[in-house]
Amino acid sequence: MSNRMWGGRFESAPDAIMEEINASIGFDSKLAPQDIAGSLAHLAMLEARSIVSPADAAAIRDGLAAIRGEIEKGDFPFERSLEDIHMNIEAALASRIGPAEGRLHTARSRNDQVAVDFRLWVRDTADALGKQVAVLQRALAEKALAHAGDVMPGFTHLQSAQPVTLGHHLMAYVEMLGRDRSRFADARARMNECPLGAAALAGTSFPIDRHMTAAALGFDRPTANSLDSVSDRDFALEALAAAAICATHLSRFAEEIVLWATPQFGFAALSDRFSTGSSIMPQKRNPDAAELVRGKTGRVVGALIGLLTVMKGLPLAYSKDMQEDKEGTFDALQTLSLCLAAMTGMVADLRPDTGRMARSAGAGFATATDLADYLVREIGLPFRDAHHVTGRLVALAAGRGVGLEDLSLEEMRGIEPRLTQAVFAVLGVENSVASRTSYGGTAPANVRAQAQAWLDRLRDEV
């Protein structure tokens, strides 16, 4: 038996393998709410333009409402033989209301139907992800405000570089996530054009009103070219790119949490809610939530690469390859949502060991740059000369196995005779961070101001 939805040209049913490779209902059933919303908007326009009679429109509307109710209750029987969500709903509607159902597909193709459904889903999901990012930003900013003055090592190359505050470190991720949120907002603005009415690829001869359907579905305008409308998935690619960057930011912080939770660092501990134990080693406390956020980033990045690969060789307009656009996108954006929720919980529960951080803040001659700056500011050395003098002082301290602050004034004067007792004031880590008052610097007053500014901005957004 041929498929009644498209089988007029065919005399027999597809091979079982063809049915298996062709079916997408196993994953695109997720689009059911968007598919029904798009159909209702299309129906309202057809009725307003007298393309469908009020009686048929009423029957179709009632049938779609009933199907939506079944789907929401989990009672709808999805059939794999009907390929996808569009044909499943169409077949169910036909069984309910008879021939009137066939009028719903007037001036519409599955090509523009899936394009609008998928765009609606990605748009809704991008909105939800933006809100989740804001919630995580707030958790980080609150933690940063509480630890604006707590000193810790700042690293480059994972080597002690200069002391910073824990609040300053956390606020770095608030800034990153702010850009992530703006990327989702930018992607949403560009995707907010409606492809419905483009039909298969060339538009339609029916007197439709695409501006009406666009407005009904919350789009800013209809898409301007019917070929482009059904054949591009750059809206999904852009959302995936934003998701991949955001997931990478989460992964970087997750890696730091993993390091901080080790006995070797001992900078922070995760709560029991976000840790696991070992089946054989009773002492273990594993930061599995952070490790999984780090690991799942690969799925998000992989989905972006996968869809780019699908799209890179497709001529205009629609090709069945594009059925591969959804599964990876669904998985990636839902994975990011899970990672954002997990990271928000970890941040809220994170217990920093501020004493351990402070003791480590001066390791590795972390105040050497402060000493070089002092030589420029107070003695008048050119910075390159001050850098050289400081390097010699670091070498002296390293050779003795002590910190810079443990050298005597006489030892220091052996390298730079103009030094006075005042030099020791710049060698303390607290003095170091307090001196970094330039805009964006780690001075506690800066951190408090920035954290509070973000909390004020987020108050109306979360």
Coordinates of C-alpha atoms in Angstrom, one line a residue:
M1 CA 0.0 0.0 0.0
S2 CA 1.3 3.5 -0.8
N3 CA 1.4 6.3 1.7
R4 CA -1.9 8.2 1.4
M5 CA -0.2 11.5 2.4
W6 CA 2.1 11.5 -0.6
G7 CA 1.6 8.2 -2.4
G8 CA -0.4 9.0 -5.5
R9 CA 2.7 8.7 -7.6
F10 CA 3.6 5.3 -6.1
E11 CA 2.1 1.8 -6.4
S12 CA 3.7 0.1 -3.5
A13 CA 4.8 0.8 0.1
P14 CA 8.4 1.7 0.9
D15 CA 10.8 -1.0 1.8
A16 CA 11.2 -1.6 5.5
I17 CA 14.8 -0.2 5.4
M18 CA 13.5 2.8 3.6
E19 CA 10.9 3.3 6.3
E20 CA 13.5 3.0 9.0
I21 CA 15.9 5.5 7.5
N22 CA 13.1 7.9 6.5
A23 CA 11.2 8.0 9.8
S24 CA 11.8 10.9 12.2
I25 CA 8.8 10.6 14.5
G26 CA 11.1 9.1 17.2
F27 CA 12.6 12.6 17.8
D28 CA 10.5 15.2 16.0
S29 CA 7.4 14.4 18.0
K30 CA 9.0 17.1 20.3
L31 CA 7.7 19.6 17.7
A32 CA 4.0 18.8 18.3
P33 CA 3.1 22.0 20.1
Q34 CA 4.8 24.1 17.5
D35 CA 3.3 22.1 14.6
I36 CA -0.3 22.6 16.0
A37 CA 0.4 26.3 16.6
G38 CA 1.7 26.8 13.1
S39 CA -1.4 24.9 11.7
L40 CA -3.8 27.0 13.7
A41 CA -2.1 30.2 12.4
H42 CA -2.2 29.0 8.9
L43 CA -5.8 27.9 9.2
A44 CA -6.9 31.3 10.6
M45 CA -5.3 33.0 7.6
L46 CA -6.9 30.6 5.1
E47 CA -10.3 31.3 6.6
A48 CA -9.7 35.1 6.7
R49 CA -8.7 35.0 3.0
S50 CA -11.8 32.9 2.1
I51 CA -9.6 30.0 1.0
V52 CA -11.2 27.7 3.5
S53 CA -14.8 28.0 4.5
P54 CA -15.8 28.8 8.1
A55 CA -17.4 25.4 8.5
D56 CA -14.3 23.5 7.4
A57 CA -12.1 25.9 9.5
A58 CA -14.2 25.2 12.6
A59 CA -14.0 21.4 12.1
I60 CA -10.2 21.6 11.6
R61 CA -9.8 23.9 14.6
D62 CA -11.8 21.6 16.9
G63 CA -9.9 18.5 15.6
L64 CA -6.5 20.1 16.2
A65 CA -7.6 21.1 19.7
A66 CA -8.6 17.6 20.5
I67 CA -5.3 16.2 19.2
R68 CA -3.3 18.7 21.2
G69 CA -5.1 17.6 24.3
E70 CA -4.3 13.9 23.6
I71 CA -0.6 14.8 23.0
E72 CA -0.4 16.8 26.3
K73 CA -1.9 13.9 28.2
G74 CA 0.4 11.4 26.6
D75 CA -2.5 9.5 24.9
F76 CA -1.6 10.2 21.3
P77 CA -0.6 7.1 19.3
F78 CA 2.4 8.2 17.3
E79 CA 2.9 5.9 14.3
R80 CA 6.3 5.3 12.8
S81 CA 4.9 4.4 9.4
L82 CA 3.7 8.0 9.1
E83 CA 7.3 9.2 9.1
D84 CA 7.1 12.5 11.1
I85 CA 5.1 14.7 13.4
H86 CA 3.4 16.6 10.6
M87 CA 1.9 13.5 8.9
N88 CA 1.0 11.9 12.3
I89 CA -1.1 14.9 13.2
E90 CA -2.5 15.2 9.7
A91 CA -3.6 11.5 9.6
A92 CA -5.2 11.8 13.1
L93 CA -7.1 14.9 12.0
A94 CA -8.3 13.1 8.8
S95 CA -9.6 10.2 10.9
R96 CA -11.5 12.7 13.1
I97 CA -13.1 15.1 10.7
G98 CA -12.9 13.4 7.3
P99 CA -12.2 15.2 4.0
A100 CA -12.3 18.7 5.5
E101 CA -8.8 17.9 6.9
G102 CA -7.3 18.0 3.4
R103 CA -8.0 21.7 3.2
L104 CA -5.5 22.6 5.9
H105 CA -2.6 21.8 3.7
T106 CA -3.7 24.3 1.1
A107 CA -0.9 26.7 0.2
R108 CA 1.5 24.9 2.5
S109 CA 4.2 22.2 2.1
R110 CA 5.9 20.0 4.6
N111 CA 9.0 22.1 3.7
D112 CA 7.7 25.4 5.1
Q113 CA 5.8 23.5 7.8
V114 CA 8.9 22.0 9.3
A115 CA 10.9 25.2 8.8
V116 CA 8.4 27.1 10.9
D117 CA 8.0 24.4 13.5
F118 CA 11.7 24.0 14.0
R119 CA 12.3 27.8 14.1
L120 CA 9.6 28.2 16.7
W121 CA 11.2 25.4 18.9
V122 CA 14.7 26.9 18.6
R123 CA 13.3 30.4 19.4
D124 CA 11.5 29.2 22.5
T125 CA 14.5 27.2 23.6
A126 CA 16.9 30.1 23.1
D127 CA 14.6 32.3 25.3
A128 CA 14.6 29.7 28.0
L129 CA 18.4 29.3 27.9
G130 CA 18.9 33.0 28.1
K131 CA 16.9 33.0 31.3
Q132 CA 18.9 30.1 32.7
V133 CA 22.1 31.9 32.0
A134 CA 20.8 34.9 33.9
V135 CA 20.0 32.8 36.9
L136 CA 23.6 31.4 36.9
Q137 CA 25.0 34.9 36.5
R138 CA 23.0 36.0 39.6
A139 CA 24.3 33.0 41.6
L140 CA 27.9 33.9 40.6
A141 CA 27.5 37.6 41.3
E142 CA 26.0 36.9 44.8
K143 CA 29.0 34.6 45.6
A144 CA 31.4 37.2 44.2
L145 CA 29.9 39.9 46.4
A146 CA 30.3 37.7 49.5
H147 CA 34.0 37.0 48.6
A148 CA 34.9 40.4 47.1
G149 CA 37.9 40.8 49.5
D150 CA 39.0 37.2 49.8
V151 CA 42.5 36.8 48.3
M152 CA 43.5 33.8 46.1
P153 CA 46.2 33.1 43.5
G154 CA 45.6 34.4 40.0
F155 CA 47.1 32.1 37.3
T156 CA 48.6 32.2 33.9
H157 CA 49.8 28.9 32.4
L158 CA 48.3 27.4 35.6
Q159 CA 51.2 28.9 37.4
S160 CA 50.9 31.5 40.2
A161 CA 50.9 34.9 38.5
Q162 CA 49.4 37.7 40.6
P163 CA 47.1 37.7 43.6
V164 CA 43.4 38.4 42.8
T165 CA 40.2 38.0 44.9
L166 CA 37.8 35.1 44.6
G167 CA 35.1 37.6 43.9
H168 CA 37.1 38.9 40.9
H169 CA 37.6 35.4 39.6
L170 CA 33.9 34.6 39.8
M171 CA 33.0 37.9 38.1
A172 CA 35.0 36.9 35.1
Y173 CA 32.5 34.2 34.4
V174 CA 29.6 36.6 35.0
E175 CA 31.0 38.7 32.1
M176 CA 31.5 35.6 29.9
L177 CA 27.9 34.5 30.5
G178 CA 26.7 38.0 29.8
R179 CA 28.1 37.8 26.3
D180 CA 26.6 34.3 26.0
R181 CA 23.2 35.7 26.8
S182 CA 23.6 38.5 24.3
R183 CA 24.6 35.9 21.6
F184 CA 21.3 34.0 22.3
A185 CA 19.4 37.3 22.1
D186 CA 21.1 38.2 18.8
A187 CA 20.4 34.8 17.3
R188 CA 16.8 35.1 18.4
A189 CA 16.4 38.5 16.7
R190 CA 17.8 37.1 13.4
M191 CA 15.7 34.0 13.5
N192 CA 12.5 35.8 14.2
E193 CA 11.2 35.7 10.6
C194 CA 8.4 33.4 9.5
P195 CA 9.0 30.9 6.7
L196 CA 5.3 29.8 6.6
G197 CA 3.8 30.4 3.2
A198 CA 7.0 29.7 1.3
A199 CA 5.4 26.4 0.4
A200 CA 7.7 23.8 -1.2
L201 CA 10.2 26.3 -2.5
A202 CA 8.6 28.8 -4.9
G203 CA 5.7 30.3 -2.9
T204 CA 2.1 29.7 -3.8
S205 CA -0.5 31.0 -6.2
F206 CA -3.2 31.2 -3.5
P207 CA -3.9 34.7 -2.2
I208 CA -2.4 34.1 1.3
D209 CA -1.4 36.7 3.8
R210 CA 2.1 35.8 5.2
H211 CA 2.2 38.9 7.4
M212 CA -0.9 37.7 9.2
T213 CA 0.6 34.3 10.0
A214 CA 3.9 35.8 11.0
A215 CA 2.2 38.1 13.4
A216 CA 0.1 35.3 14.8
L217 CA 3.2 33.3 15.6
G218 CA 5.1 36.1 17.2
F219 CA 7.5 36.7 14.3
D220 CA 8.6 40.2 13.4
R221 CA 8.0 39.6 9.7
P222 CA 7.8 36.9 7.0
T223 CA 11.0 35.7 5.4
A224 CA 11.6 37.5 2.1
N225 CA 12.7 34.7 -0.2
S226 CA 10.9 31.4 -0.6
L227 CA 14.0 29.4 -1.5
D228 CA 15.9 30.7 1.4
S229 CA 12.9 30.1 3.7
V230 CA 12.9 26.3 3.3
S231 CA 16.5 25.6 2.6
D232 CA 18.6 27.2 5.3
R233 CA 19.1 26.3 8.9
D234 CA 21.4 29.1 9.9
F235 CA 19.0 30.0 12.7
A236 CA 19.8 26.6 14.3
L237 CA 23.5 26.9 13.5
E238 CA 23.7 30.3 15.2
A239 CA 21.8 29.0 18.3
L240 CA 24.2 26.0 18.4
A241 CA 27.2 28.3 18.0
A242 CA 26.0 30.3 21.0
A243 CA 25.3 27.1 22.9
A244 CA 28.8 25.7 22.1
I245 CA 30.5 28.9 23.3
C246 CA 28.4 29.0 26.5
A247 CA 29.1 25.3 27.2
T248 CA 32.8 25.9 26.7
H249 CA 32.6 28.7 29.4
L250 CA 30.8 26.3 31.7
S251 CA 33.4 23.6 31.0
R252 CA 36.3 26.0 31.9
F253 CA 34.7 26.8 35.2
A254 CA 33.9 23.1 35.8
E255 CA 37.6 22.3 35.2
E256 CA 38.5 24.8 37.9
I257 CA 36.0 23.4 40.3
V258 CA 37.5 19.9 39.7
L259 CA 41.0 21.3 40.5
W260 CA 39.9 23.4 43.5
A261 CA 38.2 20.3 45.0
T262 CA 41.4 18.2 44.9
P263 CA 43.4 17.8 48.2
Q264 CA 46.4 19.3 46.4
F265 CA 44.5 22.6 45.8
G266 CA 41.9 22.4 48.6
F267 CA 40.4 25.7 47.5
A268 CA 36.8 24.7 47.7
A269 CA 34.4 21.8 48.3
L270 CA 31.2 20.8 46.6
S271 CA 28.2 19.9 48.6
D272 CA 26.9 16.3 48.9
R273 CA 24.2 17.3 46.4
F274 CA 26.7 17.6 43.6
S275 CA 29.3 15.0 44.6
T276 CA 29.5 11.2 44.4
G277 CA 31.5 8.6 46.2
S278 CA 33.5 5.6 45.1
S279 CA 32.3 2.0 45.1
I280 CA 35.6 0.8 46.5
M281 CA 37.4 3.8 48.1
P282 CA 35.4 5.0 51.0
Q283 CA 37.4 8.3 51.4
K284 CA 36.6 9.5 47.9
R285 CA 34.5 12.6 47.2
N286 CA 34.2 13.0 43.5
P287 CA 33.2 16.2 41.7
D288 CA 31.1 14.3 39.2
A289 CA 28.7 17.1 38.4
A290 CA 31.5 19.3 37.4
E291 CA 33.2 16.6 35.4
L292 CA 29.9 15.8 33.6
V293 CA 29.4 19.5 32.7
R294 CA 33.0 19.4 31.3
G295 CA 32.3 16.2 29.4
K296 CA 28.9 17.1 28.0
T297 CA 30.4 20.2 26.3
G298 CA 31.6 17.8 23.6
R299 CA 28.0 16.9 22.7
V300 CA 27.1 20.5 22.3
V301 CA 30.2 21.3 20.2
G302 CA 29.7 18.1 18.2
A303 CA 26.1 19.1 17.3
L304 CA 27.3 22.3 15.8
I305 CA 29.9 20.6 13.7
G306 CA 27.4 17.9 12.7
L307 CA 24.9 20.4 11.4
L308 CA 27.5 22.5 9.6
T309 CA 28.6 19.3 7.9
V310 CA 25.1 18.4 6.9
M311 CA 24.5 21.8 5.4
K312 CA 27.8 22.5 3.7
G313 CA 27.1 20.8 0.4
L314 CA 23.4 21.2 -0.1
P315 CA 22.2 23.0 -3.3
L316 CA 18.9 25.0 -3.1
A317 CA 16.3 24.2 -2.0
Y318 CA 15.2 21.5 0.4
S319 CA 16.9 18.1 0.6
K320 CA 16.1 15.2 2.9
D321 CA 19.6 15.6 4.4
M322 CA 18.0 18.4 6.4
Q323 CA 16.0 15.9 8.5
E324 CA 19.3 15.5 10.3
D325 CA 19.1 19.1 11.6
K326 CA 16.8 18.3 14.6
E327 CA 18.1 15.4 16.6
G328 CA 21.5 17.0 17.3
T329 CA 20.0 20.4 17.9
F330 CA 17.4 19.0 20.3
D331 CA 20.1 17.1 22.2
A332 CA 22.6 20.0 22.3
L333 CA 20.3 22.7 23.6
Q334 CA 18.7 20.4 26.2
T335 CA 22.1 19.3 27.3
L336 CA 23.2 22.9 27.8
S337 CA 20.0 23.5 29.8
L338 CA 20.9 20.6 32.1
C339 CA 24.5 21.9 32.4
L340 CA 23.3 25.4 33.3
A341 CA 21.1 24.0 36.0
A342 CA 23.9 21.8 37.4
M343 CA 26.4 24.7 37.4
T344 CA 23.9 27.0 39.1
G345 CA 23.4 24.4 41.9
M346 CA 27.2 23.9 42.3
V347 CA 27.9 27.6 42.5
A348 CA 25.2 28.1 45.1
D349 CA 26.6 25.2 47.2
L350 CA 30.3 25.9 46.6
R351 CA 32.2 26.2 49.9
P352 CA 35.5 28.1 49.4
D353 CA 38.3 27.6 51.8
T354 CA 39.4 31.2 51.9
G355 CA 42.2 30.5 54.4
R356 CA 43.8 28.0 52.0
M357 CA 43.3 30.3 49.1
A358 CA 44.9 33.2 51.0
R359 CA 47.9 31.1 52.0
S360 CA 48.5 30.1 48.4
A361 CA 48.0 33.6 47.0
G362 CA 51.6 34.6 47.7
A363 CA 53.2 31.4 46.4
G364 CA 55.4 31.6 43.3
F365 CA 56.5 35.1 44.0
A366 CA 53.1 36.4 43.1
T367 CA 53.8 40.0 44.2
A368 CA 56.9 40.3 41.9
T369 CA 55.0 42.5 39.5
D370 CA 54.0 44.8 42.4
L371 CA 57.7 45.1 43.2
A372 CA 58.5 46.0 39.6
D373 CA 55.8 48.6 39.6
Y374 CA 57.1 50.0 42.9
L375 CA 60.6 50.4 41.4
V376 CA 59.1 52.3 38.4
R377 CA 56.8 54.4 40.6
E378 CA 59.1 55.2 43.6
I379 CA 62.6 55.0 42.2
G380 CA 62.0 56.0 38.6
L381 CA 63.4 53.0 36.8
P382 CA 62.2 52.2 33.3
F383 CA 59.9 49.2 33.5
R384 CA 62.3 46.9 31.6
D385 CA 65.1 47.8 34.1
A386 CA 62.7 47.3 37.0
H387 CA 61.7 43.9 35.5
H388 CA 65.3 42.9 35.4
V389 CA 66.0 44.0 39.0
T390 CA 62.9 42.2 40.2
G391 CA 64.0 39.1 38.4
R392 CA 67.3 39.1 40.2
L393 CA 65.5 39.6 43.6
V394 CA 63.2 36.6 42.7
A395 CA 66.3 34.5 41.9
L396 CA 67.9 35.4 45.2
A397 CA 64.8 34.5 47.1
A398 CA 64.3 31.3 45.2
G399 CA 67.9 30.3 45.8
R400 CA 67.4 30.8 49.6
G401 CA 64.0 29.0 49.5
V402 CA 62.1 32.0 50.9
G403 CA 59.5 34.5 49.6
L404 CA 60.4 38.0 48.5
E405 CA 58.9 39.4 51.7
D406 CA 61.4 37.2 53.7
L407 CA 64.5 38.8 52.2
S408 CA 66.2 41.4 54.4
L409 CA 66.4 45.0 53.3
E410 CA 70.2 44.6 53.1
E411 CA 69.9 41.7 50.7
M412 CA 67.6 43.7 48.5
R413 CA 69.9 46.7 48.6
G414 CA 72.7 44.5 47.4
I415 CA 70.8 44.4 44.1
E416 CA 69.1 47.8 44.2
P417 CA 70.7 50.2 46.7
R418 CA 67.9 52.8 46.5
L419 CA 65.3 50.5 48.1
T420 CA 64.0 51.5 51.5
Q421 CA 61.9 49.8 54.2
A422 CA 58.8 51.0 52.4
V423 CA 59.2 48.3 49.8
F424 CA 57.8 45.7 52.1
A425 CA 54.4 47.3 52.0
V426 CA 53.9 46.3 48.4
L427 CA 54.9 42.6 49.0
G428 CA 51.8 41.6 50.9
V429 CA 49.0 40.0 48.8
E430 CA 46.3 42.1 50.5
N431 CA 48.2 45.3 49.6
S432 CA 48.7 43.9 46.1
V433 CA 45.0 43.3 45.3
A434 CA 44.0 46.6 47.0
S435 CA 46.3 48.5 44.7
R436 CA 44.7 47.2 41.5
T437 CA 42.1 49.9 41.3
S438 CA 42.1 50.4 37.5
Y439 CA 38.7 49.9 35.9
G440 CA 38.1 46.1 35.7
G441 CA 40.9 45.4 38.3
T442 CA 40.8 43.1 41.2
A443 CA 40.6 45.7 44.0
P444 CA 37.9 44.6 46.4
A445 CA 36.0 47.9 46.0
N446 CA 35.9 47.3 42.3
V447 CA 34.6 43.8 42.7
R448 CA 31.9 44.9 45.1
A449 CA 30.8 47.6 42.7
Q450 CA 30.8 45.3 39.6
A451 CA 28.9 42.5 41.5
Q452 CA 26.3 44.9 42.7
A453 CA 25.9 46.4 39.3
W454 CA 25.2 43.0 37.8
L455 CA 22.8 42.1 40.5
D456 CA 20.9 45.3 39.9
R457 CA 20.8 44.6 36.2
L458 CA 19.7 41.0 36.7
R459 CA 17.0 41.9 39.3
D460 CA 14.4 42.6 36.6
E461 CA 15.5 39.8 34.3
V462 CA 15.4 36.7 36.5

